[in-house]
Every structure is written in C-alpha cells, then in structure tokens.
Short mmCIF file of C-alpha atoms in Angstrom, two decimals:
data_model
loop_
_atom_site.label_atom_id
_atom_site.label_comp_id
_atom_site.label_asym_id
_atom_site.label_seq_id
_atom_site.Cartn_x
_atom_site.Cartn_y
_atom_site.Cartn_z
CA MET A 272 -3.08 27.80 29.16
CA ILE A 273 -3.04 27.38 25.36
CA LEU A 274 -1.62 24.04 24.23
CA GLU A 275 -0.28 23.82 20.69
CA MET A 276 -0.94 20.41 19.18
CA LYS A 277 1.63 19.42 16.58
CA VAL A 278 1.58 16.62 14.02
CA PRO A 279 3.51 13.65 15.48
CA SER A 280 5.82 11.65 13.24
CA PRO A 281 4.03 8.50 12.00
CA GLY A 282 7.31 7.01 10.76
CA GLU A 283 10.94 7.76 10.12
CA SER A 284 10.58 8.44 6.38
CA ILE A 285 7.31 10.43 6.55
CA LYS A 286 7.69 14.21 6.25
CA GLU A 287 4.06 15.35 5.94
CA VAL A 288 0.52 14.15 6.43
CA GLU A 289 -2.87 15.21 5.12
CA ILE A 290 -5.87 16.12 7.27
CA ALA A 291 -8.38 13.55 6.04
CA THR A 292 -11.26 14.29 8.44
CA TRP A 293 -11.80 16.48 11.48
CA LEU A 294 -13.83 14.50 14.02
CA VAL A 295 -14.62 17.68 16.02
CA LYS A 296 -15.70 21.21 15.15
CA ASP A 297 -13.97 24.49 15.90
CA GLY A 298 -14.94 25.55 19.43
CA ASP A 299 -15.86 22.08 20.67
CA TYR A 300 -14.85 20.95 24.12
CA VAL A 301 -12.64 17.83 23.81
CA GLU A 302 -11.45 15.32 26.36
CA LYS A 303 -7.85 14.15 26.69
CA ASP A 304 -7.04 11.19 24.39
CA GLN A 305 -10.26 11.74 22.42
CA ALA A 306 -9.76 11.16 18.68
CA ILE A 307 -10.05 14.61 17.08
CA ALA A 308 -8.90 13.91 13.51
CA GLU A 309 -7.92 11.26 10.98
CA VAL A 310 -4.68 11.99 9.12
CA ASP A 311 -3.41 10.29 5.99
CA SER A 312 0.26 9.55 5.45
CA ASP A 313 1.65 7.90 2.35
CA LYS A 314 1.48 4.55 4.17
CA ALA A 315 -1.52 4.55 6.49
CA THR A 316 -4.45 6.48 7.97
CA LEU A 317 -3.97 7.28 11.64
CA GLU A 318 -6.09 8.86 14.37
CA LEU A 319 -4.87 12.03 16.11
CA PRO A 320 -5.77 12.04 19.84
CA ALA A 321 -6.22 15.20 21.90
CA GLU A 322 -3.25 15.82 24.20
CA ALA A 323 -5.38 17.57 26.85
CA SER A 324 -8.95 18.52 27.71
CA GLY A 325 -10.30 21.93 26.73
CA ILE A 326 -11.79 24.09 23.99
CA ILE A 327 -10.27 23.34 20.58
CA THR A 328 -9.39 25.81 17.82
CA LEU A 329 -8.63 24.26 14.44
CA LYS A 330 -5.66 25.60 12.48
CA ALA A 331 -5.91 23.45 9.34
CA GLU A 332 -8.65 22.52 6.91
CA GLU A 333 -9.63 19.06 5.72
CA GLY A 334 -7.46 18.16 2.73
CA ASP A 335 -4.54 20.35 3.84
CA ALA A 336 -1.05 18.84 3.64
CA VAL A 337 0.67 19.56 6.95
CA ALA A 338 4.35 19.04 7.73
CA VAL A 339 5.29 16.73 10.59
CA GLY A 340 5.81 18.97 13.64
CA ALA A 341 3.48 21.73 12.41
CA VAL A 342 0.68 23.08 14.64
CA VAL A 343 -2.76 21.81 13.55
CA CYS A 344 -4.89 23.02 16.46
CA LEU A 345 -4.90 24.83 19.77
CA ILE A 346 -6.48 23.58 23.01
CA ASP A 347 -7.41 26.02 25.75
CA THR A 348 -6.82 23.84 28.78
CA ALA A 349 -8.03 26.55 31.18
CA ALA A 350 -11.50 26.58 29.66
CA ALA A 351 -14.16 24.89 31.75
CA LYS A 352 -16.38 22.26 30.27
CA PRO A 353 -19.66 23.96 29.35
CA SER A 354 -22.45 22.78 31.60
CA GLY A 355 -25.18 20.87 29.86
CA THR A 356 -23.21 20.72 26.63
CA ALA A 357 -22.36 17.35 25.15
CA THR A 358 -18.82 16.83 23.99
CA ALA A 359 -18.01 15.34 20.62
CA THR A 360 -17.81 11.92 22.23
CA GLU A 361 -21.18 12.18 23.93
CA ALA A 362 -24.33 11.45 22.04
CA PRO A 363 -26.91 14.25 22.46
CA LYS A 364 -30.04 13.25 24.31
CA ALA A 365 -33.01 12.63 22.12
CA GLU A 366 -35.70 15.28 22.41
CA GLU A 367 -38.86 14.13 24.06
CA LYS A 368 -41.74 13.88 21.69
CA LYS A 369 -44.62 16.17 22.54
CA GLU A 370 -48.04 14.76 21.96
CA THR A 371 -50.37 17.01 20.02
CA PRO A 372 -53.81 17.26 21.60
CA LYS A 373 -56.32 15.37 19.56
CA GLU A 374 -58.58 18.38 19.25
CA ASP A 375 -55.78 20.33 17.52
CA VAL A 376 -55.16 17.67 14.89
CA LYS A 377 -56.82 18.51 11.61
CA GLU A 378 -57.43 15.70 9.21
CA ALA A 379 -55.79 16.32 5.86
CA PRO A 380 -58.21 16.50 2.97
CA LYS A 381 -58.36 13.28 1.06
CA VAL A 382 -57.20 13.41 -2.53
CA ALA A 383 -59.18 11.27 -4.89
CA PRO A 384 -57.01 8.93 -6.94
CA VAL A 385 -56.68 9.62 -10.63
CA VAL A 386 -58.85 7.18 -12.50
CA PRO A 387 -58.26 6.57 -16.22
CA THR A 388 -61.02 7.91 -18.41
CA SER A 389 -61.49 4.48 -19.95
CA TYR A 390 -60.19 0.95 -19.76
CA ALA A 391 -59.19 1.35 -23.39
CA SER A 392 -56.70 4.15 -22.64
CA GLY A 393 -53.23 2.98 -23.73
CA THR A 394 -54.53 -0.36 -24.98
CA PRO A 395 -53.48 -1.33 -28.52
CA SER A 396 -55.89 -2.81 -31.01
CA PRO A 397 -55.05 -6.37 -32.11
CA ALA A 398 -53.44 -5.11 -35.33
CA ALA A 399 -51.50 -2.44 -33.42
CA ARG A 400 -50.26 -4.98 -30.85
CA LYS A 401 -48.85 -7.22 -33.60
CA ILE A 402 -46.94 -4.30 -35.10
CA LEU A 403 -45.63 -3.16 -31.72
CA ASP A 404 -44.45 -6.70 -30.91
CA GLU A 405 -42.57 -6.84 -34.21
CA LYS A 406 -40.89 -3.50 -33.41
CA SER A 407 -40.24 -4.56 -29.78
CA ILE A 408 -42.06 -1.46 -28.54
CA GLN A 409 -44.02 -1.42 -25.27
CA PRO A 410 -47.59 -0.03 -25.44
CA SER A 411 -46.76 2.16 -22.43
CA ASP A 412 -44.28 4.05 -24.66
CA ILE A 413 -47.06 5.07 -27.10
CA ILE A 414 -49.73 7.74 -26.70
CA GLY A 415 -52.89 6.46 -28.36
CA THR A 416 -54.88 8.76 -30.64
CA GLY A 417 -57.89 6.49 -31.01
CA LYS A 418 -61.18 6.64 -29.21
CA GLU A 419 -60.74 6.97 -25.41
CA GLY A 420 -56.94 6.78 -25.83
CA ARG A 421 -56.77 3.44 -27.63
CA ILE A 422 -53.57 2.79 -29.64
CA THR A 423 -54.51 2.42 -33.30
CA LYS A 424 -52.78 0.67 -36.16
CA ASP A 425 -51.55 4.05 -37.47
CA ASP A 426 -50.09 4.86 -34.03
CA ALA A 427 -48.15 1.59 -34.13
CA LEU A 428 -46.96 2.12 -37.71
CA ASN A 429 -45.72 5.63 -36.88
CA ALA A 430 -44.00 4.59 -33.67
CA VAL A 431 -40.20 4.68 -33.84
CA PRO A 432 -38.34 2.07 -31.77
CA SER A 433 -35.63 3.29 -29.45
CA MET A 434 -32.10 2.85 -30.82
CA GLY A 435 -30.73 2.15 -27.36
CA THR A 436 -29.56 5.70 -26.61
CA PRO A 437 -30.43 6.60 -23.00
CA THR A 438 -32.43 9.80 -22.72
CA GLY A 439 -33.21 9.94 -19.02
CA GLY A 440 -31.79 8.98 -15.65
CA ASN A 441 -29.12 10.56 -13.53
CA ARG A 442 -26.06 11.70 -15.52
CA SER A 443 -24.33 13.71 -12.82
CA SER A 444 -20.69 13.34 -11.80
CA SER A 445 -18.61 14.27 -8.80
CA ARG A 446 -14.98 15.13 -8.19
CA THR A 447 -13.14 14.22 -4.99
CA LYS A 448 -9.50 14.57 -4.04
CA LEU A 449 -7.53 11.36 -3.75
CA SER A 450 -6.19 10.70 -0.27
CA MET A 451 -2.47 10.87 0.29
CA LEU A 452 -2.45 7.11 0.80
CA ARG A 453 -4.24 6.46 -2.49
CA ARG A 454 -1.94 8.89 -4.35
CA LYS A 455 1.13 7.15 -2.92
CA VAL A 456 -0.24 3.71 -3.85
CA ALA A 457 -0.83 4.99 -7.40
CA GLU A 458 2.73 6.32 -7.63
CA ARG A 459 4.19 3.05 -6.37
CA LEU A 460 2.15 0.95 -8.80
CA VAL A 461 3.20 3.07 -11.77
CA ALA A 462 6.81 3.00 -10.60
CA ALA A 463 6.69 -0.80 -10.28
CA LYS A 464 5.51 -1.09 -13.88
CA ASN A 465 7.99 1.45 -15.23
CA GLU A 466 11.11 0.67 -13.21
CA THR A 467 11.09 -3.13 -13.08
CA ALA A 468 11.28 -5.82 -15.74
CA MET A 469 8.10 -7.43 -14.45
CA LEU A 470 7.03 -10.80 -15.80
CA THR A 471 4.34 -13.24 -14.63
CA THR A 472 4.34 -17.03 -14.69
CA PHE A 473 1.30 -19.20 -13.92
CA ASN A 474 0.45 -22.63 -12.58
CA GLU A 475 -2.51 -24.42 -11.03
CA VAL A 476 -2.92 -26.19 -7.72
CA ASN A 477 -5.16 -29.12 -6.79
CA MET A 478 -6.61 -28.01 -3.44
CA THR A 479 -8.05 -31.43 -2.52
CA PRO A 480 -5.26 -32.40 -0.05
CA ILE A 481 -5.54 -29.10 1.84
CA ASN A 482 -9.33 -29.31 1.90
CA LEU A 483 -9.17 -32.82 3.36
CA ILE A 484 -6.87 -31.62 6.18
CA ARG A 485 -8.98 -28.54 6.87
CA ASN A 486 -12.23 -30.50 6.90
CA GLU A 487 -10.80 -33.01 9.37
CA TYR A 488 -9.08 -30.63 11.79
CA LYS A 489 -10.51 -27.09 11.42
CA ASP A 490 -13.09 -27.48 14.22
CA ALA A 491 -10.56 -28.91 16.67
CA PHE A 492 -8.02 -26.27 15.61
CA LYS A 493 -10.43 -23.41 16.29
CA ALA A 494 -11.51 -24.89 19.63
CA LYS A 495 -7.91 -25.46 20.76
CA HIS A 496 -6.55 -22.06 19.68
CA ALA A 497 -9.08 -19.60 21.08
CA GLY A 498 -11.13 -18.95 17.98
CA VAL A 499 -8.26 -18.78 15.49
CA GLY A 500 -9.43 -20.47 12.28
CA LEU A 501 -7.44 -22.81 10.05
CA GLY A 502 -7.57 -21.02 6.70
CA TYR A 503 -5.72 -21.30 3.42
CA MET A 504 -3.26 -18.49 4.18
CA SER A 505 -1.20 -20.52 6.65
CA PHE A 506 -0.70 -23.29 4.06
CA PHE A 507 0.29 -20.76 1.38
CA THR A 508 2.59 -18.87 3.72
CA LYS A 509 4.34 -22.09 4.78
CA ALA A 510 4.65 -23.17 1.13
CA VAL A 511 6.10 -19.77 0.18
CA THR A 512 8.68 -19.69 3.00
CA ARG A 513 9.80 -23.20 2.04
CA ALA A 514 10.12 -22.20 -1.64
CA LEU A 515 12.06 -19.03 -0.70
CA GLN A 516 14.64 -21.18 1.05
CA LEU A 517 14.98 -23.34 -2.08
CA PHE A 518 15.17 -20.33 -4.42
CA PRO A 519 16.79 -17.45 -2.46
CA ASP A 520 16.95 -15.15 -5.51
CA VAL A 521 13.18 -14.71 -5.19
CA ASN A 522 13.81 -13.47 -1.64
CA SER A 523 16.16 -10.76 -2.91
CA MET A 524 15.96 -7.16 -4.07
CA ILE A 525 18.09 -4.71 -6.03
CA ASP A 526 19.77 -1.80 -4.27
CA GLY A 527 21.61 0.27 -6.86
CA GLN A 528 24.34 -1.95 -8.31
CA GLU A 529 23.98 -4.59 -5.58
CA LYS A 530 21.68 -7.48 -4.77
CA ILE A 531 20.44 -7.93 -1.21
CA THR A 532 19.41 -11.50 -0.32
CA TYR A 533 17.59 -12.20 2.93
CA ASP A 534 17.93 -15.33 5.02
CA PHE A 535 14.58 -14.63 6.69
CA ALA A 536 11.08 -14.36 5.24
CA ASP A 537 9.01 -11.34 6.21
CA ILE A 538 5.81 -12.01 4.28
CA SER A 539 3.59 -9.06 3.33
CA ILE A 540 -0.07 -10.08 3.27
CA ALA A 541 -2.40 -7.87 1.22
CA VAL A 542 -5.64 -7.19 3.13
CA SER A 543 -8.58 -4.93 2.34
CA GLY A 544 -9.23 -2.07 4.78
CA PRO A 545 -11.71 0.82 4.94
CA LYS A 546 -9.16 3.14 3.33
CA GLY A 547 -8.13 0.69 0.61
CA LEU A 548 -5.52 -2.02 0.22
CA MET A 549 -3.13 -2.48 3.15
CA VAL A 550 -0.06 -4.74 3.17
CA PRO A 551 0.94 -5.57 6.76
CA VAL A 552 3.93 -7.83 7.34
CA VAL A 553 4.13 -11.21 9.09
CA ARG A 554 7.66 -11.13 10.51
CA SER A 555 9.96 -14.18 10.35
CA ALA A 556 7.13 -16.28 8.95
CA GLU A 557 9.52 -19.18 8.34
CA ASN A 558 9.72 -19.71 12.11
CA LEU A 559 5.98 -19.56 12.79
CA THR A 560 3.66 -22.53 13.19
CA PHE A 561 0.30 -22.82 11.46
CA ARG A 562 -1.34 -21.38 14.57
CA GLY A 563 1.21 -18.58 14.76
CA ILE A 564 0.65 -17.55 11.14
CA GLU A 565 -3.15 -17.64 11.37
CA ALA A 566 -3.15 -15.70 14.66
CA GLU A 567 -0.81 -13.01 13.30
CA ILE A 568 -2.79 -12.60 10.07
CA LYS A 569 -6.01 -12.30 12.08
CA ARG A 570 -4.45 -9.67 14.37
CA LEU A 571 -3.20 -7.58 11.46
CA ALA A 572 -6.46 -7.92 9.50
CA ILE A 573 -8.47 -6.68 12.50
CA LYS A 574 -6.15 -3.69 12.91
CA ALA A 575 -6.51 -2.86 9.21
CA ARG A 576 -10.31 -3.22 9.36
CA ASP A 577 -10.56 -0.98 12.43
CA GLY A 578 -8.21 1.64 11.00
CA GLN A 579 -5.61 0.94 13.69
CA ILE A 580 -2.84 -0.32 11.41
CA THR A 581 0.48 1.48 11.93
CA VAL A 582 3.37 2.32 9.65
CA ASP A 583 5.57 -0.13 11.54
CA ASP A 584 3.07 -2.91 10.78
CA MET A 585 3.57 -2.31 7.05
CA THR A 586 7.27 -1.49 6.93
CA GLY A 587 9.63 -4.00 5.37
CA GLY A 588 8.61 -7.29 3.88
CA THR A 589 10.69 -9.46 1.55
CA PHE A 590 7.86 -11.13 -0.41
CA THR A 591 4.11 -10.51 -0.83
CA ILE A 592 1.05 -12.78 -1.02
CA THR A 593 -2.22 -11.37 -2.35
CA ASN A 594 -5.55 -13.22 -2.52
CA GLY A 595 -7.88 -11.90 -5.20
CA GLY A 596 -9.87 -15.10 -4.94
CA VAL A 597 -11.83 -13.77 -1.97
CA PHE A 598 -13.40 -11.27 -4.40
CA GLY A 599 -14.02 -13.90 -7.10
CA SER A 600 -10.94 -13.37 -9.29
CA MET A 601 -10.14 -16.38 -11.48
CA LEU A 602 -6.79 -15.14 -12.80
CA SER A 603 -4.69 -11.98 -12.58
CA THR A 604 -1.16 -10.63 -12.96
CA PRO A 605 -0.36 -9.07 -9.57
CA ILE A 606 1.97 -6.06 -9.51
CA ILE A 607 5.24 -6.29 -7.55
CA ASN A 608 5.36 -4.45 -4.22
CA PRO A 609 8.66 -2.46 -4.52
CA PRO A 610 11.41 -2.87 -3.52
CA GLN A 611 10.49 -6.55 -3.33
CA SER A 612 11.17 -8.74 -6.34
CA GLY A 613 8.24 -11.15 -6.19
CA ILE A 614 4.54 -11.44 -5.39
CA LEU A 615 2.29 -14.53 -5.38
CA GLY A 616 -1.33 -14.14 -6.48
CA MET A 617 -3.98 -16.53 -5.18
CA HIS A 618 -7.34 -16.88 -6.94
CA ASN A 619 -10.74 -18.46 -6.47
CA ILE A 620 -11.19 -22.20 -6.14
CA ILE A 621 -13.30 -23.76 -8.89
CA GLU A 622 -14.14 -27.42 -9.40
CA ARG A 623 -12.72 -28.46 -12.79
CA PRO A 624 -12.11 -31.75 -14.58
CA ILE A 625 -8.46 -32.81 -14.61
CA ALA A 626 -6.61 -35.94 -15.65
CA VAL A 627 -5.53 -38.14 -12.72
CA ASN A 628 -3.69 -41.37 -13.54
CA GLY A 629 -5.24 -41.44 -16.99
CA LYS A 630 -8.78 -40.81 -15.74
CA VAL A 631 -10.87 -37.63 -15.67
CA GLU A 632 -11.77 -36.51 -12.16
CA ILE A 633 -13.39 -33.38 -10.71
CA HIS A 634 -11.20 -31.50 -8.22
CA PRO A 635 -11.16 -28.05 -6.59
CA MET A 636 -8.50 -26.16 -8.55
CA MET A 637 -6.84 -22.79 -8.06
CA TYR A 638 -4.74 -20.81 -10.53
CA VAL A 639 -1.68 -19.20 -8.95
CA ALA A 640 0.46 -16.44 -10.45
CA LEU A 641 3.98 -15.30 -9.63
CA SER A 642 4.98 -11.84 -10.80
CA TYR A 643 8.70 -11.23 -10.49
CA ASP A 644 11.43 -8.76 -11.41
CA HIS A 645 13.27 -10.35 -14.33
CA ARG A 646 16.29 -8.12 -13.65
CA ILE A 647 17.17 -10.22 -10.63
CA ILE A 648 15.16 -13.44 -11.03
CA ASP A 649 15.66 -15.69 -14.06
CA GLY A 650 13.00 -17.90 -15.59
CA ARG A 651 14.50 -21.03 -14.03
CA GLU A 652 14.21 -19.61 -10.51
CA SER A 653 10.74 -18.16 -11.04
CA VAL A 654 9.26 -21.32 -12.53
CA GLY A 655 11.08 -23.52 -10.02
CA PHE A 656 9.78 -21.39 -7.15
CA LEU A 657 6.17 -21.64 -8.32
CA VAL A 658 6.47 -25.39 -8.88
CA ALA A 659 7.86 -25.75 -5.35
CA VAL A 660 4.84 -23.84 -4.01
CA LYS A 661 2.52 -26.11 -6.03
CA ASP A 662 4.27 -29.29 -4.81
CA ALA A 663 4.01 -28.21 -1.16
CA LEU A 664 0.33 -27.31 -1.46
CA GLU A 665 -0.51 -30.60 -3.17
CA ASN A 666 1.46 -32.63 -0.62
CA PRO A 667 1.08 -30.58 2.58
CA LEU A 668 1.20 -33.50 5.00
CA GLU A 669 4.71 -34.53 3.95
CA LEU A 670 6.27 -31.22 2.84
CA LEU A 671 4.68 -28.76 5.30
CA MET A 672 3.68 -30.88 8.30
CA GLY A 673 6.48 -33.38 8.65
CA GLY A 674 4.05 -36.26 8.19
CA ASP A 675 2.07 -35.47 11.38
CA ALA A 676 -0.87 -33.09 10.92
CA LYS A 677 -1.91 -33.12 14.59
CA LYS A 678 1.58 -32.18 15.75
CA ALA A 679 1.95 -29.46 13.12
CA LEU A 680 -1.42 -28.01 14.09
CA GLU A 681 -0.57 -28.31 17.81
CA LEU A 682 -3.65 -30.41 18.56
#
C-alpha cells in the first residue's frame, strides 16, 4: 500500500511551509513516527514525523515552498525492512579495523628538514635594522641581497612599507537562501518600522534590591521548586504586569479604526533558539507567582532550544520583554512586535557610581528602554509606565511581594 504523506497545518493562518531539511534520503526505510524532515513556517520550524513504516519516496526538494495539504512524500507500507540495513535512525556499525601484518609495513623514507644556508639569511645588518624599525617593516618581509642572504642597508632603504591593503587570505563568499521564518521576521520588522509611529523612552534601574533578595533566597528557591531558578525575568514580568494595570493604554493595540484594550497580560518573552529569535508567550502572567513565571519561561526556553516550539506557543501576546543584556548589550531601541504597541528592552548590569542621599555610591545599574506606538500611547503613559516598572524593581519587597519575600517565593 502506498501512503501519501501530506503537509499538516501548523496553524490556522499558515497556508504554506518550506522544506528546510530532509532528514532521510530517497529510498530509505523509515519507522513510524520517525522525524523525516524539518519544515519552516512563517512562525516556527517544526519536525515532520513519518505516518507509517516503509520505503520512502521524496516528492519535494529542500527549499521548496509546499502548500498545506500537498503531498511531500510517499511511503510504501508493504515494503519489508531490508535485512542488515540500518534505518535513518540507526547508527551504522563501525567497521572493524584490520591490522596490517608488520612484515607488510614499509617505512616511509625520511625527508631531511630544510636547513637555512646560513645563520645570516634574512638577518638585517645593524644599519638595516634601524631603518626597518623606523618604517615598521618586519625583516621576514624582506628578501636580503647581501652575502648569504643578509639584509643590507640598501635592501632596507628600498623596502616599501605596506599601506594596510590586504593582499592575501580568504576572500570567498557564499549565498544561502533565507528560511521562511527569517524572511517573515524580516518582513515584520520592516512593517513595524514603516507602519507604526515608534518612539523609545529610556530610564535606569538600581538592581541592588533585587540582587539582595536573589542572593538571600535563590538557593532555597531552587531547592524548593525542583530546580527552577530565581532569575531576573520573574521580577521584570511582575513589574510589567503591575505597570500594565496602571497604564492600560500600553496593553492595547490598534485594529483599523478601533483600539483594543486587554484586561489580561499575555507577556511575550524573546528567547534565542537554533533557528533564530523566538517569542513564546507566558499566558495570564498577572496571575502567576514568581515560581510560576520562572517555571513557564524555563519550559518555553527549553522547547525553543530543542526546536520543539509550536505556533500556539507563540500566538498572541499583548506586550513583549526582550533581554539583550544576556549578550552584553548596554543600550538599544527594541522594535515593537506587531500588532502589540509596546516592548520593554532589558540590558546588561554594570556597576556605576550614582548619587544616593547626596553621596556617591557604586551600584549595579541597568538601562531599560520602552519602545511604543505613539499612535495609541502618549508620552505621559509611556514615561509613566516605565517609571512604574523602575519603582517596582527598586522596591520589589513592597510593590511586588506584599512585604513578605518568603511568602511570595512560596518558601
């Protein structure tokens, strides 16, 4: 029986996918549920599992755009598994090494090393060395014309220093097709710049209070909650959901001539995956505890890292948080994730001198940036939102934990 394998629908709005990589070859025997291909949609990269066991015949090439529901391969389910043949999921056995009889081994002739004709070869005379030093020229770049290859004064005078133009090395280039996911990301970024009135406002946060809480409770938190760590993202997510309740316009988006305002906070968290930037969503983050936020972010990050993230994981979201600080970014202007109206950028933490009660003190500081759509969010709301985030992060015990850190951390 010949089974036609068709492209399943990765999501409601997705009409076609692209064959990113075939994990099997034409004519291979595949097992049921074995991953046979990776396909790119405009939102994620997904694995395509075999629907039955049998001999596979490929009907599409890598890089082909294939409509959802189209046939991409055939599987002959009546074909028997070839005896002694490894499937694509089985590693071939290593060949046994055959020892060559000692009497058959012929010793390779030894090649005498090249010995310079004289110690003076390539060595500048004292006068020549002074000239070369003034010209910043290495003796190894000069061929000496003196006795036994010595570099003479005339050699040094005639030597022309390099002007810094590279003349060697690899100057090749390559051309590869962008994946459907990368092309869609590019389109969305350009659209965000062209179709929104994007503006960015900045502030800075003293991270000392959060660091004190983390240093005191992070070990107990991890031990109590099955390896879930107490990171910065839970504090920032809690601060953002609180600020969204105070400034609901930031939790809104434009739909034609109307404004949609949400009374819940689905927070998109930008994470780096093997196929590029992914933005999975933490649903109803305003109702989650510190442990709940950290556990959900860890779950989504692992799925993104392992290439198991789904379209549903990244659909929706009312506000985005991105952390360029993990890569060393000091300051940036993050681009809005349409159709959302706001995105908060976190950055690296650097110890800097600041004024505290009239005295200069050193504290761990972070710059934060809020990019927002000025069509729907005014300056008052944007600045007020970012100040509310700053206030919560600098006073987490009172504003985010209700005055009881142990209770908030469920310790």
